[in-house]
CSV table of C-alpha atoms in Angstrom, one decimal:
chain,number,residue,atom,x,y,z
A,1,UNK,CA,5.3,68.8,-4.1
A,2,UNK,CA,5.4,65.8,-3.0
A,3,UNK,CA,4.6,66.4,0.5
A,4,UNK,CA,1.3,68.0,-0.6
A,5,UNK,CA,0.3,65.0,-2.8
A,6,UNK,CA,0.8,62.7,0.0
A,7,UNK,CA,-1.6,65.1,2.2
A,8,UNK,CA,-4.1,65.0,-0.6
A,9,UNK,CA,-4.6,61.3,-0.5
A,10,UNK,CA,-7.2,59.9,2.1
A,11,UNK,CA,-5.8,57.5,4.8
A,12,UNK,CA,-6.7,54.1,4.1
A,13,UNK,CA,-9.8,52.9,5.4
A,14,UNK,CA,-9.0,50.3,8.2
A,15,UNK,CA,-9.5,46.7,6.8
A,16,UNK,CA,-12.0,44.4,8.4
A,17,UNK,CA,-10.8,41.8,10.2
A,18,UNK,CA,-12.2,38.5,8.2
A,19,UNK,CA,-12.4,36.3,11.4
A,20,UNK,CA,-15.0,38.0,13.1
A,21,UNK,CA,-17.0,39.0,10.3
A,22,UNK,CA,-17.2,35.2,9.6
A,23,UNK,CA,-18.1,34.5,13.1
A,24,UNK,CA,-21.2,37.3,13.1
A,25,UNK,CA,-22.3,35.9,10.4
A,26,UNK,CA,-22.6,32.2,10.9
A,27,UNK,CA,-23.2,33.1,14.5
A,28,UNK,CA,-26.5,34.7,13.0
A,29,UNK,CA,-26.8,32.1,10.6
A,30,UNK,CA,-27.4,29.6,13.6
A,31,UNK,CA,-29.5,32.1,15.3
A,32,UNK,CA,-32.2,32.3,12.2
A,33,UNK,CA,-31.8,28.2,12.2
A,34,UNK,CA,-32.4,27.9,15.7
A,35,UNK,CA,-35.5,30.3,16.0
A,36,UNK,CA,-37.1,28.1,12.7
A,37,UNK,CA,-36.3,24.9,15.1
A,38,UNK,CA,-38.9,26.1,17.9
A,39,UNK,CA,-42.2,24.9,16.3
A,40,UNK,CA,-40.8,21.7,15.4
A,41,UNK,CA,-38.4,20.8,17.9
A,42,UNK,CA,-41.5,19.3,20.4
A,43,UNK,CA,-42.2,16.2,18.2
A,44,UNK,CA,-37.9,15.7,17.9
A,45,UNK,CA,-35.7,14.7,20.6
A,46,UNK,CA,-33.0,14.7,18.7
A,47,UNK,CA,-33.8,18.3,17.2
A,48,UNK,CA,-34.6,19.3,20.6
A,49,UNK,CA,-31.2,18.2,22.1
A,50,UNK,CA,-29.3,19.5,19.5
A,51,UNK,CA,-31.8,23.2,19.8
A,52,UNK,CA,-30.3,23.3,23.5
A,53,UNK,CA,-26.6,22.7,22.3
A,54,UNK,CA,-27.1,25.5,19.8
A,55,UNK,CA,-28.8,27.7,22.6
A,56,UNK,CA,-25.9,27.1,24.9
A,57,UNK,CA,-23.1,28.7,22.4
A,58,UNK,CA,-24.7,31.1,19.4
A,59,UNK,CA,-25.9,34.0,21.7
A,60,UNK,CA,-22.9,33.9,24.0
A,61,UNK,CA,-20.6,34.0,20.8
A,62,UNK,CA,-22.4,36.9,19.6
A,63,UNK,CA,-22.2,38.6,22.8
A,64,UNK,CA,-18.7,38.1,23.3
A,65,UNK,CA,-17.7,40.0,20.1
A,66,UNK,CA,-20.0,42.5,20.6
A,67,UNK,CA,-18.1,43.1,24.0
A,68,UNK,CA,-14.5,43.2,22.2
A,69,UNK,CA,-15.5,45.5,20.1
A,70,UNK,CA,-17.2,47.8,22.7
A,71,UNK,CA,-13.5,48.0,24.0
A,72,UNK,CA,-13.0,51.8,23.3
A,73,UNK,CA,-16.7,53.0,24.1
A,74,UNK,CA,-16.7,56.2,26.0
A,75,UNK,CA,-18.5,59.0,26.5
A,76,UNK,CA,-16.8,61.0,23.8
A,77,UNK,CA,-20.1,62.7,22.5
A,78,UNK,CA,-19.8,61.2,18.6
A,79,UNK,CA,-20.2,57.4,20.2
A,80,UNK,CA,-22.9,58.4,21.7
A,81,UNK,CA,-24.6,59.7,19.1
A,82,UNK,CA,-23.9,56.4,17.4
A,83,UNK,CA,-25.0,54.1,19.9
A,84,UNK,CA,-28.8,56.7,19.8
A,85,UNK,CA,-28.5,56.4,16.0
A,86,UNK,CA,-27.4,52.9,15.8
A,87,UNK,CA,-29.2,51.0,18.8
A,88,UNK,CA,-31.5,53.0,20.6
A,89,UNK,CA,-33.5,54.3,17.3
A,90,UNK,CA,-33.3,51.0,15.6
A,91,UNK,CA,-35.1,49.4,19.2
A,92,UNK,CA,-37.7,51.8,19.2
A,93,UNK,CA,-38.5,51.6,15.5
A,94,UNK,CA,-38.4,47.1,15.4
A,95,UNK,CA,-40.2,46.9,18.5
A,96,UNK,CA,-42.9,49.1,17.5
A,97,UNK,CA,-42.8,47.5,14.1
A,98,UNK,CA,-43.2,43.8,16.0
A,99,UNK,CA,-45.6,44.9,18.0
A,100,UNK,CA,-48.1,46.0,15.2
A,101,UNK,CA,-46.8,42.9,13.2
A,102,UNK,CA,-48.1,40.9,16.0
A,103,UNK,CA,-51.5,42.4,16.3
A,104,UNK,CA,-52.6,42.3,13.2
A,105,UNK,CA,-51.1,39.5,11.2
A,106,UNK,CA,-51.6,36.8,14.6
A,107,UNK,CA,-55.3,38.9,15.2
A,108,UNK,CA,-54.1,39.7,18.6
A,109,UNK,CA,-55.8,43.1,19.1
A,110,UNK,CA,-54.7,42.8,23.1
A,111,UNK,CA,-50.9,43.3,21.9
A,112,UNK,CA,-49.7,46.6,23.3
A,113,UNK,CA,-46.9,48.5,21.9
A,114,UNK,CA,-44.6,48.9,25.2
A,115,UNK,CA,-41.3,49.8,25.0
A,116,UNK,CA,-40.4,48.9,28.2
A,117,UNK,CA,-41.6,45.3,27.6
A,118,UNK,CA,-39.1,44.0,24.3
A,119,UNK,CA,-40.8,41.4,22.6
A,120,UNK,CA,-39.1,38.5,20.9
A,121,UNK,CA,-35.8,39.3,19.3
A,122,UNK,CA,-35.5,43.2,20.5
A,123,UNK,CA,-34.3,42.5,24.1
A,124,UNK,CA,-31.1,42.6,22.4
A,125,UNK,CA,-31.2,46.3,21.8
A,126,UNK,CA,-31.9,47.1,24.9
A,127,UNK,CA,-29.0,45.2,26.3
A,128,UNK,CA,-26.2,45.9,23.8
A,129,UNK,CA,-27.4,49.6,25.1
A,130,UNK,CA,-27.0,48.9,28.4
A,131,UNK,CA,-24.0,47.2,28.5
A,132,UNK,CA,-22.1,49.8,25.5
A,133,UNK,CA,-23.3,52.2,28.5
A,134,UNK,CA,-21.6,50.6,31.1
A,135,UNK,CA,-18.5,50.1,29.6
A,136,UNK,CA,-16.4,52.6,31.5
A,137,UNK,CA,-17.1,51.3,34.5
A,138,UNK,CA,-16.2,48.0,33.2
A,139,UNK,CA,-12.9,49.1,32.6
A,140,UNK,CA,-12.5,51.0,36.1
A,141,UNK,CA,-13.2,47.9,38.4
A,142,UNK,CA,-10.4,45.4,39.5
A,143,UNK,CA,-11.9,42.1,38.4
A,144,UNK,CA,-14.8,43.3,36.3
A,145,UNK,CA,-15.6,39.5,35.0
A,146,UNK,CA,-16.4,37.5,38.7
A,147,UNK,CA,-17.9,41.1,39.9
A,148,UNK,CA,-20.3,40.7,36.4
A,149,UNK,CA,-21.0,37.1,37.4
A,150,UNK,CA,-21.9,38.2,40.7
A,151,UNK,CA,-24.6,40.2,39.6
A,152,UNK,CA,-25.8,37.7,36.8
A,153,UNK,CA,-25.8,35.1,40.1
A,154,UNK,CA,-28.1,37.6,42.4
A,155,UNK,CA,-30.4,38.1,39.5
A,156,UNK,CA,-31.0,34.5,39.1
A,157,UNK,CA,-32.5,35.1,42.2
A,158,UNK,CA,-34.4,38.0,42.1
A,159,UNK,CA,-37.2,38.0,40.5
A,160,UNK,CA,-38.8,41.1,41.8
A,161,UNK,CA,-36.2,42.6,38.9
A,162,UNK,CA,-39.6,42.0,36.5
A,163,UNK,CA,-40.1,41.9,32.9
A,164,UNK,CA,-39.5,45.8,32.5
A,165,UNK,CA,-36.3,46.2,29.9
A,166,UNK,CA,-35.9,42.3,29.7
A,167,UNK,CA,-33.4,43.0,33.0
A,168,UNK,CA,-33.1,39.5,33.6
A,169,UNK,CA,-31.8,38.5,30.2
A,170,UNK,CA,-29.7,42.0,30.5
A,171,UNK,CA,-28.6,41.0,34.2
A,172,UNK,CA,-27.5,37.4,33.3
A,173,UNK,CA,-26.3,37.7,30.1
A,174,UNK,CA,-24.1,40.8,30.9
A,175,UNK,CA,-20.7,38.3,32.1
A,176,UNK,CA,-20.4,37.5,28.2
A,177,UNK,CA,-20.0,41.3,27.6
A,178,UNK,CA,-17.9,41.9,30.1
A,179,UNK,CA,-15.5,39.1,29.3
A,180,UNK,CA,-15.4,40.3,25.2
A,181,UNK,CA,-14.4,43.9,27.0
A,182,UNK,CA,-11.4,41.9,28.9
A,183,UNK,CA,-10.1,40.0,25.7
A,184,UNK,CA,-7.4,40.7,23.9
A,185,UNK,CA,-6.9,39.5,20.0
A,186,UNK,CA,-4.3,36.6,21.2
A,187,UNK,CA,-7.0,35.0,23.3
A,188,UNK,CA,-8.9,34.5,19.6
A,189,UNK,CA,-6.1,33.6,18.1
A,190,UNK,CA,-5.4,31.1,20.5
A,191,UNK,CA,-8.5,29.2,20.4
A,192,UNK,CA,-7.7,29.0,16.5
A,193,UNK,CA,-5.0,26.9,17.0
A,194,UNK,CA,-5.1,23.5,15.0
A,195,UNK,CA,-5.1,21.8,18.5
A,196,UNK,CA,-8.0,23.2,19.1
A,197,UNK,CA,-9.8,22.9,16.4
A,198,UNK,CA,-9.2,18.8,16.7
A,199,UNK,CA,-10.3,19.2,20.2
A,200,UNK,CA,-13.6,20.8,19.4
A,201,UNK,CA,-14.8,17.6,17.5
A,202,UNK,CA,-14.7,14.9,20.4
A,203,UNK,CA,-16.3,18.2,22.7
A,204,UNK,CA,-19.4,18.9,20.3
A,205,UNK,CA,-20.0,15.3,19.7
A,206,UNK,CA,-19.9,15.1,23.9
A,207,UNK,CA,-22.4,17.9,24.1
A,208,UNK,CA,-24.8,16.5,22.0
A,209,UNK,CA,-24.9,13.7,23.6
A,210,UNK,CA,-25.7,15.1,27.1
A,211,UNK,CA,-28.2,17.4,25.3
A,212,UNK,CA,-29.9,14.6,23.8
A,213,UNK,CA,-30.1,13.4,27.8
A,214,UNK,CA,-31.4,15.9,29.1
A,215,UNK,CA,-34.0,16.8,26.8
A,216,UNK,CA,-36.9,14.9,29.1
A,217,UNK,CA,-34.4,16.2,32.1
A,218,UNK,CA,-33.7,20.2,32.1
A,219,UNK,CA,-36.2,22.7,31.5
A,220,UNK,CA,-34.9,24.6,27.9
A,221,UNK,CA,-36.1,28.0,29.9
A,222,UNK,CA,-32.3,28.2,31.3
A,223,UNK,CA,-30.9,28.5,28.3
A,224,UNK,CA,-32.7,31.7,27.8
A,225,UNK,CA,-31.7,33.4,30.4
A,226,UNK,CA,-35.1,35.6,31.1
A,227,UNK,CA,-36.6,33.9,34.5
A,228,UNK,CA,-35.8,34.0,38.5
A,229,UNK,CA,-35.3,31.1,39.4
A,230,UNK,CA,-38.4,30.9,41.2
A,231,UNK,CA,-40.1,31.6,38.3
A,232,UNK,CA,-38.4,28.0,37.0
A,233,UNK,CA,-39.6,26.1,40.1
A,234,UNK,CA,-36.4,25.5,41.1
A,235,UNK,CA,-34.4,25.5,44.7
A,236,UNK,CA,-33.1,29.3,45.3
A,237,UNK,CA,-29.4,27.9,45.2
A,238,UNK,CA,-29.6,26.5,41.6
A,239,UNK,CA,-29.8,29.7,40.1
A,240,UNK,CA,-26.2,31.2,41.2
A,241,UNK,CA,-25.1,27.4,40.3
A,242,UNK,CA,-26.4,27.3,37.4
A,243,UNK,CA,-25.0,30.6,36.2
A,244,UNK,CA,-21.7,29.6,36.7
A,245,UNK,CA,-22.3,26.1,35.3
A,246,UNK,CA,-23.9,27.2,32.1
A,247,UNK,CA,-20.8,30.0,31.5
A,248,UNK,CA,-18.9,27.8,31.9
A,249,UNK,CA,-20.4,25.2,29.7
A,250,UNK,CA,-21.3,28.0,27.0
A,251,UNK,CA,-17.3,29.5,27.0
A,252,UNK,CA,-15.9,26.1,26.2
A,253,UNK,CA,-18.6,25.7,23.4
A,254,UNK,CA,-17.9,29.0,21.9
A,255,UNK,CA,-14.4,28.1,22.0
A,256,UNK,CA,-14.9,25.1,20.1
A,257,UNK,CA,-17.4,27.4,17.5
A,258,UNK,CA,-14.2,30.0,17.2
A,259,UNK,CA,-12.0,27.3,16.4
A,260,UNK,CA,-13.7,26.3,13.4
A,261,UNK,CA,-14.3,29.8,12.0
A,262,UNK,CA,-12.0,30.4,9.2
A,263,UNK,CA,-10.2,33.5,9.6
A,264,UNK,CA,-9.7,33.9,5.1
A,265,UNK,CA,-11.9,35.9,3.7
A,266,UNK,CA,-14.7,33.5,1.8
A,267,UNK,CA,-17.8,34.2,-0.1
A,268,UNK,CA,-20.3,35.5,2.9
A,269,UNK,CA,-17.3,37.2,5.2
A,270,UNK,CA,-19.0,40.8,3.7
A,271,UNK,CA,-22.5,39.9,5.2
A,272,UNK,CA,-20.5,39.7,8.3
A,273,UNK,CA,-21.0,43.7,8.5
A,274,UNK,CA,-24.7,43.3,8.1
A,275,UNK,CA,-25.6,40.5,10.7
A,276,UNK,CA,-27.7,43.4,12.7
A,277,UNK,CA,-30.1,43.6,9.6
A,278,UNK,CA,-30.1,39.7,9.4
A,279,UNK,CA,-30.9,39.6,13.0
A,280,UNK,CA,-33.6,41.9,13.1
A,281,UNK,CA,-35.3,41.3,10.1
A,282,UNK,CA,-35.3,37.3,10.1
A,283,UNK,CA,-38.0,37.4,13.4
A,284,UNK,CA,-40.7,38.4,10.7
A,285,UNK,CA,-40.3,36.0,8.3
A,286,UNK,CA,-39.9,33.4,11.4
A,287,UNK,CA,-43.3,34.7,13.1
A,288,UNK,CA,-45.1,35.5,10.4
A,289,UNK,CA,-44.7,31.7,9.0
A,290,UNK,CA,-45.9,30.7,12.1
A,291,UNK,CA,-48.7,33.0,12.4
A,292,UNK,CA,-49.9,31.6,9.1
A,293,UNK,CA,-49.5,28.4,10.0
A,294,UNK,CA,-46.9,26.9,7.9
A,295,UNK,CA,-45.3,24.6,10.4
A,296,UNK,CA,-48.6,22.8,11.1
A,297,UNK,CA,-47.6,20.9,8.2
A,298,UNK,CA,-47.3,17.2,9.0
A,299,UNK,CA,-43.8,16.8,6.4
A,300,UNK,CA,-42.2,20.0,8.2
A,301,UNK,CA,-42.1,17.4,11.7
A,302,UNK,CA,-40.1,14.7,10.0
A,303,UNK,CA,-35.9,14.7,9.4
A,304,UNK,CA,-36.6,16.3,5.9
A,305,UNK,CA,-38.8,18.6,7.0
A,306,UNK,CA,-36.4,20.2,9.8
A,307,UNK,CA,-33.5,19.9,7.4
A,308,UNK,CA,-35.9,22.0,4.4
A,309,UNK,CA,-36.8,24.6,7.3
A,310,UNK,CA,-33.3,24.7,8.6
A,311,UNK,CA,-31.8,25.5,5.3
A,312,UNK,CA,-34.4,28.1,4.5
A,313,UNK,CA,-34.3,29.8,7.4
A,314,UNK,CA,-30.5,30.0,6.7
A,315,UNK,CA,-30.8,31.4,3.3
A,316,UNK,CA,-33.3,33.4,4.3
A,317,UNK,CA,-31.2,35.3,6.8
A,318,UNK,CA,-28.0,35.2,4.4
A,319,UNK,CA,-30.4,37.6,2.0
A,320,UNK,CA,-31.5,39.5,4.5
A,321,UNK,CA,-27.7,40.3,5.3
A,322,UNK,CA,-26.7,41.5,2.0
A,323,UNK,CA,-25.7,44.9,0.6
A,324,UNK,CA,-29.3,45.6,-1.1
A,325,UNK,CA,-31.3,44.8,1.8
A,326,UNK,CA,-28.6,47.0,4.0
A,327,UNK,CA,-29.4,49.8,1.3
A,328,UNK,CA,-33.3,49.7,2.0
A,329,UNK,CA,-33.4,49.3,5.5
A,330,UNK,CA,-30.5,51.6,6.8
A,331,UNK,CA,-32.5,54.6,6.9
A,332,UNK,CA,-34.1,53.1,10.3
A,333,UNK,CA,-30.7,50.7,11.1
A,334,UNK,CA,-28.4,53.2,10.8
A,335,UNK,CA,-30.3,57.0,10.3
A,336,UNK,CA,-28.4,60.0,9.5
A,337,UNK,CA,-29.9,62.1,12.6
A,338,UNK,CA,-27.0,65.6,12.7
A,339,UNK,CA,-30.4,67.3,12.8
A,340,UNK,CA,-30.9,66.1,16.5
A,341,UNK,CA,-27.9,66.8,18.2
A,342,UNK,CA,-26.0,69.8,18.7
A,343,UNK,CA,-22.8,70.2,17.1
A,344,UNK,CA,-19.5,68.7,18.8
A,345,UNK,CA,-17.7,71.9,19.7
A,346,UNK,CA,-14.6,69.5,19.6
A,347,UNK,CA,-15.0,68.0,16.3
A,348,UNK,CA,-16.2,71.4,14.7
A,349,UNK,CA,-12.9,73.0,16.1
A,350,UNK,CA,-10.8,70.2,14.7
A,351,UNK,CA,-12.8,70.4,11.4
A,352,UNK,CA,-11.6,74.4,11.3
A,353,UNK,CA,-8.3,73.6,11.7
A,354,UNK,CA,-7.6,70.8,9.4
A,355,UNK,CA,-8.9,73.7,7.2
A,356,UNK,CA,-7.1,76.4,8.0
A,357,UNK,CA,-4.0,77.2,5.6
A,358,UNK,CA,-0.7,76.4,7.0
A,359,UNK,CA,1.2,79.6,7.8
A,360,UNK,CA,3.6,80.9,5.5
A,361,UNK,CA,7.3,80.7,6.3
A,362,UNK,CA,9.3,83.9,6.9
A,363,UNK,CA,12.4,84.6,5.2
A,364,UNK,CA,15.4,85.5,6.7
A,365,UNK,CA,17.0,88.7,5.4
């Protein structure tokens, strides 16, 4: 009897782990914050320098966690159905949606809907896809971190790749994947030692400073990762050095940004699960302020003005992460498609036989 009960009760769910959903989501948070920055940072060098220290670490962070857990991707075909159902559908629908955004609330009739060309924020998509993709043979190679920065260094210089599929940003942002694939939890839990959180503080206050330097000096297009370096007028041989300068520059910063996450659950840990929403949604709000001409305001360009934009933008993306708006929106985030695919013959037989009765025993005469 009590074997059957004990087969009657569901396995536990597996619990979240509250580190990372506190990374996502002030990794997101500093996303929203820095996209707000852009219209404003111009008239700031101070803004501006700290823009570029922000640009150097939030995206990277991201990435990297989006690589660990892409650890057991395969082909097994229910993954794939969830990276169509969770990435590839959500691209299509957000960059169409941007697209028509852009064309009518910015009056710019000449805005084609391309799906080949990801506007703003949706290049992610396409690369989270391409790199989930990729992740066997990822974990075939040898040494598949320098062999990833090898190919991030070659398309630094090639920019016959083109805009099509934002392959540059794909190309050169693919060694942050492929390191989150490679790492194993004790490499977070080392950086969250005490020692290293003490560290971070002299390192952060060191970056800001050489980002408030080179404001007038570097051109903030490398921190994007979406040009040849021909396209940046730049010497062929500082694009390979400058892929390897600024991963190594952007690992030690997201170091220091992991040491500081608390690893308790606190109030906004849940909204880590619903940073995707945050991410995609947040670009409207962001451009369609901008289309409407909100930061022409003269206030918006002083210190209370970034500070009043920064903290909206944040709240604003903290909203849009929360279980309601997750509700509304997961028909196109997350869709329920069975009707598309055909059924897992796999699954369907393993379905049949957790059904099937258990045979009787015989007794002995």
């Amino acid at each position: 009897m009590f074997s059957a009960a004990a087969d009657a009760v569901p396995p536990p769910r597996k619990q979240r782990d509250a580190f990372f959903d506190n990374a996502k989501y002030l990794a997101i948070v500093l996303v929203a914050v820095a996209h707000s920055w852009e219209p404003l940072k111009s008239d700031s060098r101070i803004l501006e320098g700290v823009y570029t220290v922000v640009y150097s670490f939030h995206m990277p962070a991201f990435i990297i966690i989006s690589g660990f857990f892409s650890r057991s991707f395969d082909m097994r075909p229910d993954r794939l159905r969830r990276l169509i159902t969770g990435v590839a559908v959500p691209y299509v629908v957000f960059e169409t949606a941007y697209s028509l955004f852009k064309r009518y609330a910015d009056h710019d009739p000449g805005m084609d809907i391309s799906l080949l060309d990801p506007w703003f924020l949706t290049w992610f998509l396409v690369a989270l896809f391409i790199w989930r993709l990729t992740t066997p043979i990822w974990k075939l190679v040898r040494r598949p971190l320098p062999l990833a920065l090898g190919i991030a260094m070659l398309a630094s210089v090639t920019p016959n790749i083109g805009d099509d599929l934002d392959l540059q940003r794909v190309l050169q942002f693919l060694p942050y994947f492929v390191l989150g694939l490679v790492m194993k939890p004790e490499h977070f839990r080392m950086v969250r030692r005490r020692s290293m959180r003490i560290a971070a503080v002299p390192v952060f206050a060191a970056a800001l400073a050489v980002g408030w330097w080179a404001v007038p000096r570097m051109n903030t297009e490398w921190f994007y990762h979406r040009d040849a370096v021909q396209e940046l007028g730049a010497p062929w041989w500082t694009g390979p050095v400058m892929v390897l300068a600024m991963f190594g520059a952007s690992l030690l910063l997201t170091a220091c940004f992991f040491a500081w996450v608390p690893g308790r659950p606190l109030w906004f840990t849940a909204l880590g699960a619903g940073t995707l929403y945050g991410y995609l949604l947040h670009g409207f709000l962001i451009k369609g302020a901008g289309f409407a001409g909100w930061f022409d305001h003269a206030w918006l360009h002083r210190p209370l003005g970034e500070l009043f934009v920064s903290a909206l933008a944040a709240l604003a993306v903290t909203l849009l992460c929360t279980a309601p708006v997750r509700r509304v929106f997961r028909c196109v985030m997350e869709p329920d498609m069975n009707w598309a695919f055909r059924p897992d013959t796999v699954e369907v037989a393993r379905q049949r036989e957790q059904k099937a009765p258990a045979p009787r025993e015989k007794v002995g005469v």
